[in-house]
Amino acid sequence: GMSGTYWSHISVNECNLILDGNTTIVGDLTLYGTLDLKGHTLTVAGNILYNGGVLDINGGILTVAGNILHQAGFLNINGGTLKISGDYNQSIEGYAYSTGILQMTNATDKVIIDGSFTIDNYENDQPNQARFTAGVLEVKGNFTQRSSANPSVIYNYEWSDYNFIPSGTHKVILSGTGKQVVSFENGG
């Protein structure tokens, strides 16, 4: 388990980690493995580089002072809250499609992004796999949906066109104080 304050950059690489208590990382978090908040609070003073595995907020609170770059992996809000002071970018280094998944399926799921939200992947909302069915996604910056997966490279690439299809009780709130740009490459 893990709890307390860590005064450095932390890398979780191919292991399973469950929080035993509230935890603060004064630095960046690089994640390629399983991290379960188990109802606790994880505060990251820097950025999160998410390269794969499972990040389960699981009724807890994940607060990120910087940005999240979600290149791969399954991010399950799971009754918890994700607060990001910077941007949430689901892509590879901001320019290519991600294989990451963001899932919001509980009524108590909250994602609050002070910066911008970008989703560009090809796994979300495959047939019968609705990813955004409940909870609230609040964005104060720009909202961008892209589908840059290349059809000649990716089998079933057409799913990338459907990577943000909210349904059920899921809500998106655009709460910025200034101009917000909303961009859908594949509008419906």
PDB file of N, CA, C and O in Angstrom, residues 128-180:
ATOM      1  N   ASN A 128     -21.943  -1.668 -27.625  1.00  0.00           N
ATOM      2  CA  ASN A 128     -22.336  -2.202 -26.316  1.00  0.00           C
ATOM      3  C   ASN A 128     -21.370  -1.838 -25.197  1.00  0.00           C
ATOM      4  O   ASN A 128     -21.396  -2.439 -24.144  1.00  0.00           O
ATOM      5  N   GLN A 129     -20.522  -0.871 -25.405  1.00  0.00           N
ATOM      6  CA  GLN A 129     -19.615  -0.450 -24.336  1.00  0.00           C
ATOM      7  C   GLN A 129     -19.732   1.056 -24.116  1.00  0.00           C
ATOM      8  O   GLN A 129     -18.796   1.805 -24.387  1.00  0.00           O
ATOM      9  N   ALA A 130     -20.877   1.497 -23.650  1.00  0.00           N
ATOM     10  CA  ALA A 130     -21.074   2.927 -23.392  1.00  0.00           C
ATOM     11  C   ALA A 130     -20.164   3.357 -22.247  1.00  0.00           C
ATOM     12  O   ALA A 130     -20.171   2.756 -21.177  1.00  0.00           O
ATOM     13  N   ARG A 131     -19.388   4.400 -22.461  1.00  0.00           N
ATOM     14  CA  ARG A 131     -18.414   4.857 -21.466  1.00  0.00           C
ATOM     15  C   ARG A 131     -18.882   6.079 -20.685  1.00  0.00           C
ATOM     16  O   ARG A 131     -18.350   6.347 -19.617  1.00  0.00           O
ATOM     17  N   PHE A 132     -19.819   6.834 -21.218  1.00  0.00           N
ATOM     18  CA  PHE A 132     -20.264   8.071 -20.566  1.00  0.00           C
ATOM     19  C   PHE A 132     -21.780   7.988 -20.368  1.00  0.00           C
ATOM     20  O   PHE A 132     -22.551   8.502 -21.165  1.00  0.00           O
ATOM     21  N   THR A 133     -22.202   7.310 -19.284  1.00  0.00           N
ATOM     22  CA  THR A 133     -23.634   7.084 -19.070  1.00  0.00           C
ATOM     23  C   THR A 133     -24.172   7.789 -17.827  1.00  0.00           C
ATOM     24  O   THR A 133     -25.384   7.862 -17.647  1.00  0.00           O
ATOM     25  N   ALA A 134     -23.297   8.295 -16.958  1.00  0.00           N
ATOM     26  CA  ALA A 134     -23.752   8.960 -15.732  1.00  0.00           C
ATOM     27  C   ALA A 134     -22.646   9.885 -15.229  1.00  0.00           C
ATOM     28  O   ALA A 134     -21.510   9.818 -15.688  1.00  0.00           O
ATOM     29  N   GLY A 135     -23.009  10.742 -14.286  1.00  0.00           N
ATOM     30  CA  GLY A 135     -22.028  11.654 -13.706  1.00  0.00           C
ATOM     31  C   GLY A 135     -21.945  12.971 -14.439  1.00  0.00           C
ATOM     32  O   GLY A 135     -22.707  13.235 -15.382  1.00  0.00           O
ATOM     33  N   VAL A 136     -21.000  13.806 -14.006  1.00  0.00           N
ATOM     34  CA  VAL A 136     -20.856  15.158 -14.537  1.00  0.00           C
ATOM     35  C   VAL A 136     -19.410  15.408 -14.958  1.00  0.00           C
ATOM     36  O   VAL A 136     -18.481  15.193 -14.179  1.00  0.00           O
ATOM     37  N   LEU A 137     -19.245  15.859 -16.196  1.00  0.00           N
ATOM     38  CA  LEU A 137     -17.952  16.286 -16.731  1.00  0.00           C
ATOM     39  C   LEU A 137     -18.015  17.800 -16.874  1.00  0.00           C
ATOM     40  O   LEU A 137     -18.800  18.317 -17.668  1.00  0.00           O
ATOM     41  N   GLU A 138     -17.216  18.510 -16.055  1.00  0.00           N
ATOM     42  CA  GLU A 138     -17.217  19.979 -16.077  1.00  0.00           C
ATOM     43  C   GLU A 138     -15.891  20.465 -16.652  1.00  0.00           C
ATOM     44  O   GLU A 138     -14.823  20.081 -16.179  1.00  0.00           O
ATOM     45  N   VAL A 139     -15.988  21.295 -17.679  1.00  0.00           N
ATOM     46  CA  VAL A 139     -14.803  21.784 -18.379  1.00  0.00           C
ATOM     47  C   VAL A 139     -14.837  23.306 -18.399  1.00  0.00           C
ATOM     48  O   VAL A 139     -15.824  23.904 -18.826  1.00  0.00           O
ATOM     49  N   LYS A 140     -13.716  23.934 -17.969  1.00  0.00           N
ATOM     50  CA  LYS A 140     -13.660  25.394 -17.938  1.00  0.00           C
ATOM     51  C   LYS A 140     -12.889  25.967 -19.126  1.00  0.00           C
ATOM     52  O   LYS A 140     -12.951  27.151 -19.384  1.00  0.00           O
ATOM     53  N   GLY A 141     -12.156  25.097 -19.832  1.00  0.00           N
ATOM     54  CA  GLY A 141     -11.428  25.519 -21.022  1.00  0.00           C
ATOM     55  C   GLY A 141     -12.120  25.028 -22.280  1.00  0.00           C
ATOM     56  O   GLY A 141     -13.344  24.899 -22.315  1.00  0.00           O
ATOM     57  N   ASN A 142     -11.339  24.712 -23.306  1.00  0.00           N
ATOM     58  CA  ASN A 142     -11.903  24.240 -24.569  1.00  0.00           C
ATOM     59  C   ASN A 142     -12.248  22.754 -24.497  1.00  0.00           C
ATOM     60  O   ASN A 142     -11.672  22.003 -23.708  1.00  0.00           O
ATOM     61  N   PHE A 143     -13.186  22.340 -25.339  1.00  0.00           N
ATOM     62  CA  PHE A 143     -13.621  20.942 -25.412  1.00  0.00           C
ATOM     63  C   PHE A 143     -13.383  20.468 -26.844  1.00  0.00           C
ATOM     64  O   PHE A 143     -13.953  21.019 -27.782  1.00  0.00           O
ATOM     65  N   THR A 144     -12.520  19.448 -27.011  1.00  0.00           N
ATOM     66  CA  THR A 144     -12.154  18.992 -28.346  1.00  0.00           C
ATOM     67  C   THR A 144     -12.332  17.483 -28.468  1.00  0.00           C
ATOM     68  O   THR A 144     -11.809  16.724 -27.641  1.00  0.00           O
ATOM     69  N   GLN A 145     -13.068  17.065 -29.493  1.00  0.00           N
ATOM     70  CA  GLN A 145     -13.191  15.647 -29.846  1.00  0.00           C
ATOM     71  C   GLN A 145     -12.541  15.453 -31.198  1.00  0.00           C
ATOM     72  O   GLN A 145     -12.849  16.160 -32.151  1.00  0.00           O
ATOM     73  N   ARG A 146     -11.584  14.493 -31.266  1.00  0.00           N
ATOM     74  CA  ARG A 146     -10.912  14.176 -32.528  1.00  0.00           C
ATOM     75  C   ARG A 146     -10.931  12.668 -32.735  1.00  0.00           C
ATOM     76  O   ARG A 146     -11.077  11.905 -31.782  1.00  0.00           O
ATOM     77  N   SER A 147     -10.708  12.249 -33.987  1.00  0.00           N
ATOM     78  CA  SER A 147     -10.596  10.818 -34.295  1.00  0.00           C
ATOM     79  C   SER A 147      -9.484  10.645 -35.319  1.00  0.00           C
ATOM     80  O   SER A 147      -9.733  10.446 -36.497  1.00  0.00           O
ATOM     81  N   SER A 148      -8.249  10.699 -34.831  1.00  0.00           N
ATOM     82  CA  SER A 148      -7.118  10.681 -35.746  1.00  0.00           C
ATOM     83  C   SER A 148      -6.595   9.276 -36.048  1.00  0.00           C
ATOM     84  O   SER A 148      -5.587   9.127 -36.716  1.00  0.00           O
ATOM     85  N   ALA A 149      -7.294   8.229 -35.556  1.00  0.00           N
ATOM     86  CA  ALA A 149      -6.869   6.857 -35.872  1.00  0.00           C
ATOM     87  C   ALA A 149      -6.960   6.641 -37.374  1.00  0.00           C
ATOM     88  O   ALA A 149      -7.931   7.021 -38.019  1.00  0.00           O
ATOM     89  N   ASN A 150      -5.933   6.035 -37.930  1.00  0.00           N
ATOM     90  CA  ASN A 150      -5.825   5.854 -39.386  1.00  0.00           C
ATOM     91  C   ASN A 150      -6.521   4.561 -39.816  1.00  0.00           C
ATOM     92  O   ASN A 150      -6.158   3.485 -39.361  1.00  0.00           O
ATOM     93  N   PRO A 151      -7.514   4.651 -40.702  1.00  0.00           N
ATOM     94  CA  PRO A 151      -8.270   3.452 -41.079  1.00  0.00           C
ATOM     95  C   PRO A 151      -7.419   2.362 -41.730  1.00  0.00           C
ATOM     96  O   PRO A 151      -7.758   1.202 -41.662  1.00  0.00           O
ATOM     97  N   SER A 152      -6.299   2.719 -42.345  1.00  0.00           N
ATOM     98  CA  SER A 152      -5.491   1.697 -42.994  1.00  0.00           C
ATOM     99  C   SER A 152      -4.608   0.952 -41.986  1.00  0.00           C
ATOM    100  O   SER A 152      -4.050  -0.091 -42.297  1.00  0.00           O
ATOM    101  N   VAL A 153      -4.512   1.498 -40.764  1.00  0.00           N
ATOM    102  CA  VAL A 153      -3.642   0.905 -39.752  1.00  0.00           C
ATOM    103  C   VAL A 153      -4.449   0.205 -38.662  1.00  0.00           C
ATOM    104  O   VAL A 153      -4.075  -0.846 -38.167  1.00  0.00           O
ATOM    105  N   ILE A 154      -5.558   0.789 -38.295  1.00  0.00           N
ATOM    106  CA  ILE A 154      -6.327   0.322 -37.144  1.00  0.00           C
ATOM    107  C   ILE A 154      -7.530  -0.496 -37.598  1.00  0.00           C
ATOM    108  O   ILE A 154      -8.391  -0.001 -38.317  1.00  0.00           O
ATOM    109  N   TYR A 155      -7.599  -1.730 -37.148  1.00  0.00           N
ATOM    110  CA  TYR A 155      -8.782  -2.547 -37.393  1.00  0.00           C
ATOM    111  C   TYR A 155      -9.930  -1.986 -36.554  1.00  0.00           C
ATOM    112  O   TYR A 155      -9.734  -1.622 -35.407  1.00  0.00           O
ATOM    113  N   ASN A 156     -11.109  -1.925 -37.120  1.00  0.00           N
ATOM    114  CA  ASN A 156     -12.279  -1.339 -36.453  1.00  0.00           C
ATOM    115  C   ASN A 156     -12.060   0.130 -36.104  1.00  0.00           C
ATOM    116  O   ASN A 156     -12.545   0.634 -35.110  1.00  0.00           O
ATOM    117  N   TYR A 157     -11.307   0.812 -36.943  1.00  0.00           N
ATOM    118  CA  TYR A 157     -10.997   2.220 -36.720  1.00  0.00           C
ATOM    119  C   TYR A 157     -12.248   3.070 -36.626  1.00  0.00           C
ATOM    120  O   TYR A 157     -12.237   4.146 -36.028  1.00  0.00           O
ATOM    121  N   GLU A 158     -13.356   2.600 -37.243  1.00  0.00           N
ATOM    122  CA  GLU A 158     -14.548   3.453 -37.279  1.00  0.00           C
ATOM    123  C   GLU A 158     -15.038   3.784 -35.880  1.00  0.00           C
ATOM    124  O   GLU A 158     -15.725   4.767 -35.679  1.00  0.00           O
ATOM    125  N   TRP A 159     -14.672   2.981 -34.887  1.00  0.00           N
ATOM    126  CA  TRP A 159     -15.080   3.306 -33.524  1.00  0.00           C
ATOM    127  C   TRP A 159     -14.466   4.603 -33.044  1.00  0.00           C
ATOM    128  O   TRP A 159     -14.950   5.214 -32.113  1.00  0.00           O
ATOM    129  N   SER A 160     -13.367   5.033 -33.638  1.00  0.00           N
ATOM    130  CA  SER A 160     -12.763   6.295 -33.205  1.00  0.00           C
ATOM    131  C   SER A 160     -13.692   7.474 -33.488  1.00  0.00           C
ATOM    132  O   SER A 160     -13.600   8.501 -32.853  1.00  0.00           O
ATOM    133  N   ASP A 161     -14.600   7.312 -34.452  1.00  0.00           N
ATOM    134  CA  ASP A 161     -15.559   8.378 -34.754  1.00  0.00           C
ATOM    135  C   ASP A 161     -16.601   8.526 -33.639  1.00  0.00           C
ATOM    136  O   ASP A 161     -17.304   9.523 -33.586  1.00  0.00           O
ATOM    137  N   TYR A 162     -16.704   7.511 -32.791  1.00  0.00           N
ATOM    138  CA  TYR A 162     -17.745   7.486 -31.759  1.00  0.00           C
ATOM    139  C   TYR A 162     -17.115   7.485 -30.368  1.00  0.00           C
ATOM    140  O   TYR A 162     -17.600   6.826 -29.467  1.00  0.00           O
ATOM    141  N   ASN A 163     -16.014   8.207 -30.198  1.00  0.00           N
ATOM    142  CA  ASN A 163     -15.305   8.126 -28.928  1.00  0.00           C
ATOM    143  C   ASN A 163     -15.877   9.024 -27.832  1.00  0.00           C
ATOM    144  O   ASN A 163     -15.443   8.950 -26.697  1.00  0.00           O
ATOM    145  N   PHE A 164     -16.841   9.867 -28.166  1.00  0.00           N
ATOM    146  CA  PHE A 164     -17.526  10.612 -27.106  1.00  0.00           C
ATOM    147  C   PHE A 164     -19.009  10.656 -27.427  1.00  0.00           C
ATOM    148  O   PHE A 164     -19.477  11.525 -28.160  1.00  0.00           O
ATOM    149  N   ILE A 165     -19.735   9.686 -26.868  1.00  0.00           N
ATOM    150  CA  ILE A 165     -21.179   9.618 -27.064  1.00  0.00           C
ATOM    151  C   ILE A 165     -21.835   9.487 -25.693  1.00  0.00           C
ATOM    152  O   ILE A 165     -22.050   8.380 -25.202  1.00  0.00           O
ATOM    153  N   PRO A 166     -22.090  10.611 -25.031  1.00  0.00           N
ATOM    154  CA  PRO A 166     -22.741  10.517 -23.723  1.00  0.00           C
ATOM    155  C   PRO A 166     -24.178  10.046 -23.867  1.00  0.00           C
ATOM    156  O   PRO A 166     -24.837  10.301 -24.874  1.00  0.00           O
ATOM    157  N   SER A 167     -24.647   9.324 -22.840  1.00  0.00           N
ATOM    158  CA  SER A 167     -26.025   8.823 -22.843  1.00  0.00           C
ATOM    159  C   SER A 167     -26.502   8.763 -21.397  1.00  0.00           C
ATOM    160  O   SER A 167     -25.779   9.144 -20.477  1.00  0.00           O
ATOM    161  N   GLY A 168     -27.708   8.273 -21.214  1.00  0.00           N
ATOM    162  CA  GLY A 168     -28.249   8.142 -19.863  1.00  0.00           C
ATOM    163  C   GLY A 168     -28.347   9.482 -19.170  1.00  0.00           C
ATOM    164  O   GLY A 168     -28.854  10.447 -19.733  1.00  0.00           O
ATOM    165  N   THR A 169     -27.812   9.565 -17.958  1.00  0.00           N
ATOM    166  CA  THR A 169     -27.892  10.795 -17.156  1.00  0.00           C
ATOM    167  C   THR A 169     -26.594  11.600 -17.189  1.00  0.00           C
ATOM    168  O   THR A 169     -26.456  12.577 -16.451  1.00  0.00           O
ATOM    169  N   HIS A 170     -25.642  11.207 -18.019  1.00  0.00           N
ATOM    170  CA  HIS A 170     -24.352  11.916 -18.085  1.00  0.00           C
ATOM    171  C   HIS A 170     -24.560  13.355 -18.543  1.00  0.00           C
ATOM    172  O   HIS A 170     -25.331  13.618 -19.457  1.00  0.00           O
ATOM    173  N   LYS A 171     -23.841  14.293 -17.890  1.00  0.00           N
ATOM    174  CA  LYS A 171     -23.942  15.714 -18.237  1.00  0.00           C
ATOM    175  C   LYS A 171     -22.565  16.286 -18.498  1.00  0.00           C
ATOM    176  O   LYS A 171     -21.602  15.936 -17.815  1.00  0.00           O
ATOM    177  N   VAL A 172     -22.509  17.203 -19.457  1.00  0.00           N
ATOM    178  CA  VAL A 172     -21.312  18.009 -19.685  1.00  0.00           C
ATOM    179  C   VAL A 172     -21.671  19.445 -19.336  1.00  0.00           C
ATOM    180  O   VAL A 172     -22.669  19.981 -19.823  1.00  0.00           O
ATOM    181  N   ILE A 173     -20.858  20.066 -18.480  1.00  0.00           N
ATOM    182  CA  ILE A 173     -21.077  21.458 -18.092  1.00  0.00           C
ATOM    183  C   ILE A 173     -19.863  22.267 -18.560  1.00  0.00           C
ATOM    184  O   ILE A 173     -18.733  21.949 -18.209  1.00  0.00           O
ATOM    185  N   LEU A 174     -20.119  23.284 -19.361  1.00  0.00           N
ATOM    186  CA  LEU A 174     -19.062  24.198 -19.797  1.00  0.00           C
ATOM    187  C   LEU A 174     -19.170  25.432 -18.920  1.00  0.00           C
ATOM    188  O   LEU A 174     -20.091  26.228 -19.065  1.00  0.00           O
ATOM    189  N   SER A 175     -18.226  25.579 -17.978  1.00  0.00           N
ATOM    190  CA  SER A 175     -18.373  26.592 -16.930  1.00  0.00           C
ATOM    191  C   SER A 175     -17.259  27.635 -16.934  1.00  0.00           C
ATOM    192  O   SER A 175     -17.020  28.286 -15.918  1.00  0.00           O
ATOM    193  N   GLY A 176     -16.582  27.790 -18.054  1.00  0.00           N
ATOM    194  CA  GLY A 176     -15.500  28.772 -18.127  1.00  0.00           C
ATOM    195  C   GLY A 176     -16.014  30.197 -18.020  1.00  0.00           C
ATOM    196  O   GLY A 176     -17.155  30.491 -18.372  1.00  0.00           O
ATOM    197  N   THR A 177     -15.168  31.086 -17.533  1.00  0.00           N
ATOM    198  CA  THR A 177     -15.573  32.483 -17.396  1.00  0.00           C
ATOM    199  C   THR A 177     -15.319  33.260 -18.684  1.00  0.00           C
ATOM    200  O   THR A 177     -15.890  34.326 -18.888  1.00  0.00           O
ATOM    201  N   GLY A 178     -14.467  32.716 -19.552  1.00  0.00           N
ATOM    202  CA  GLY A 178     -14.198  33.353 -20.837  1.00  0.00           C
ATOM    203  C   GLY A 178     -14.754  32.531 -21.976  1.00  0.00           C
ATOM    204  O   GLY A 178     -15.532  31.602 -21.774  1.00  0.00           O
ATOM    205  N   LYS A 179     -14.346  32.872 -23.186  1.00  0.00           N
ATOM    206  CA  LYS A 179     -14.783  32.153 -24.370  1.00  0.00           C
ATOM    207  C   LYS A 179     -14.283  30.709 -24.317  1.00  0.00           C
ATOM    208  O   LYS A 179     -13.129  30.451 -24.003  1.00  0.00           O
ATOM    209  N   GLN A 180     -15.176  29.752 -24.633  1.00  0.00           N
ATOM    210  CA  GLN A 180     -14.813  28.345 -24.699  1.00  0.00           C
ATOM    211  C   GLN A 180     -15.079  27.844 -26.120  1.00  0.00           C
ATOM    212  O   GLN A 180     -16.159  28.063 -26.641  1.00  0.00           O
TER     213      GLN A 180
END
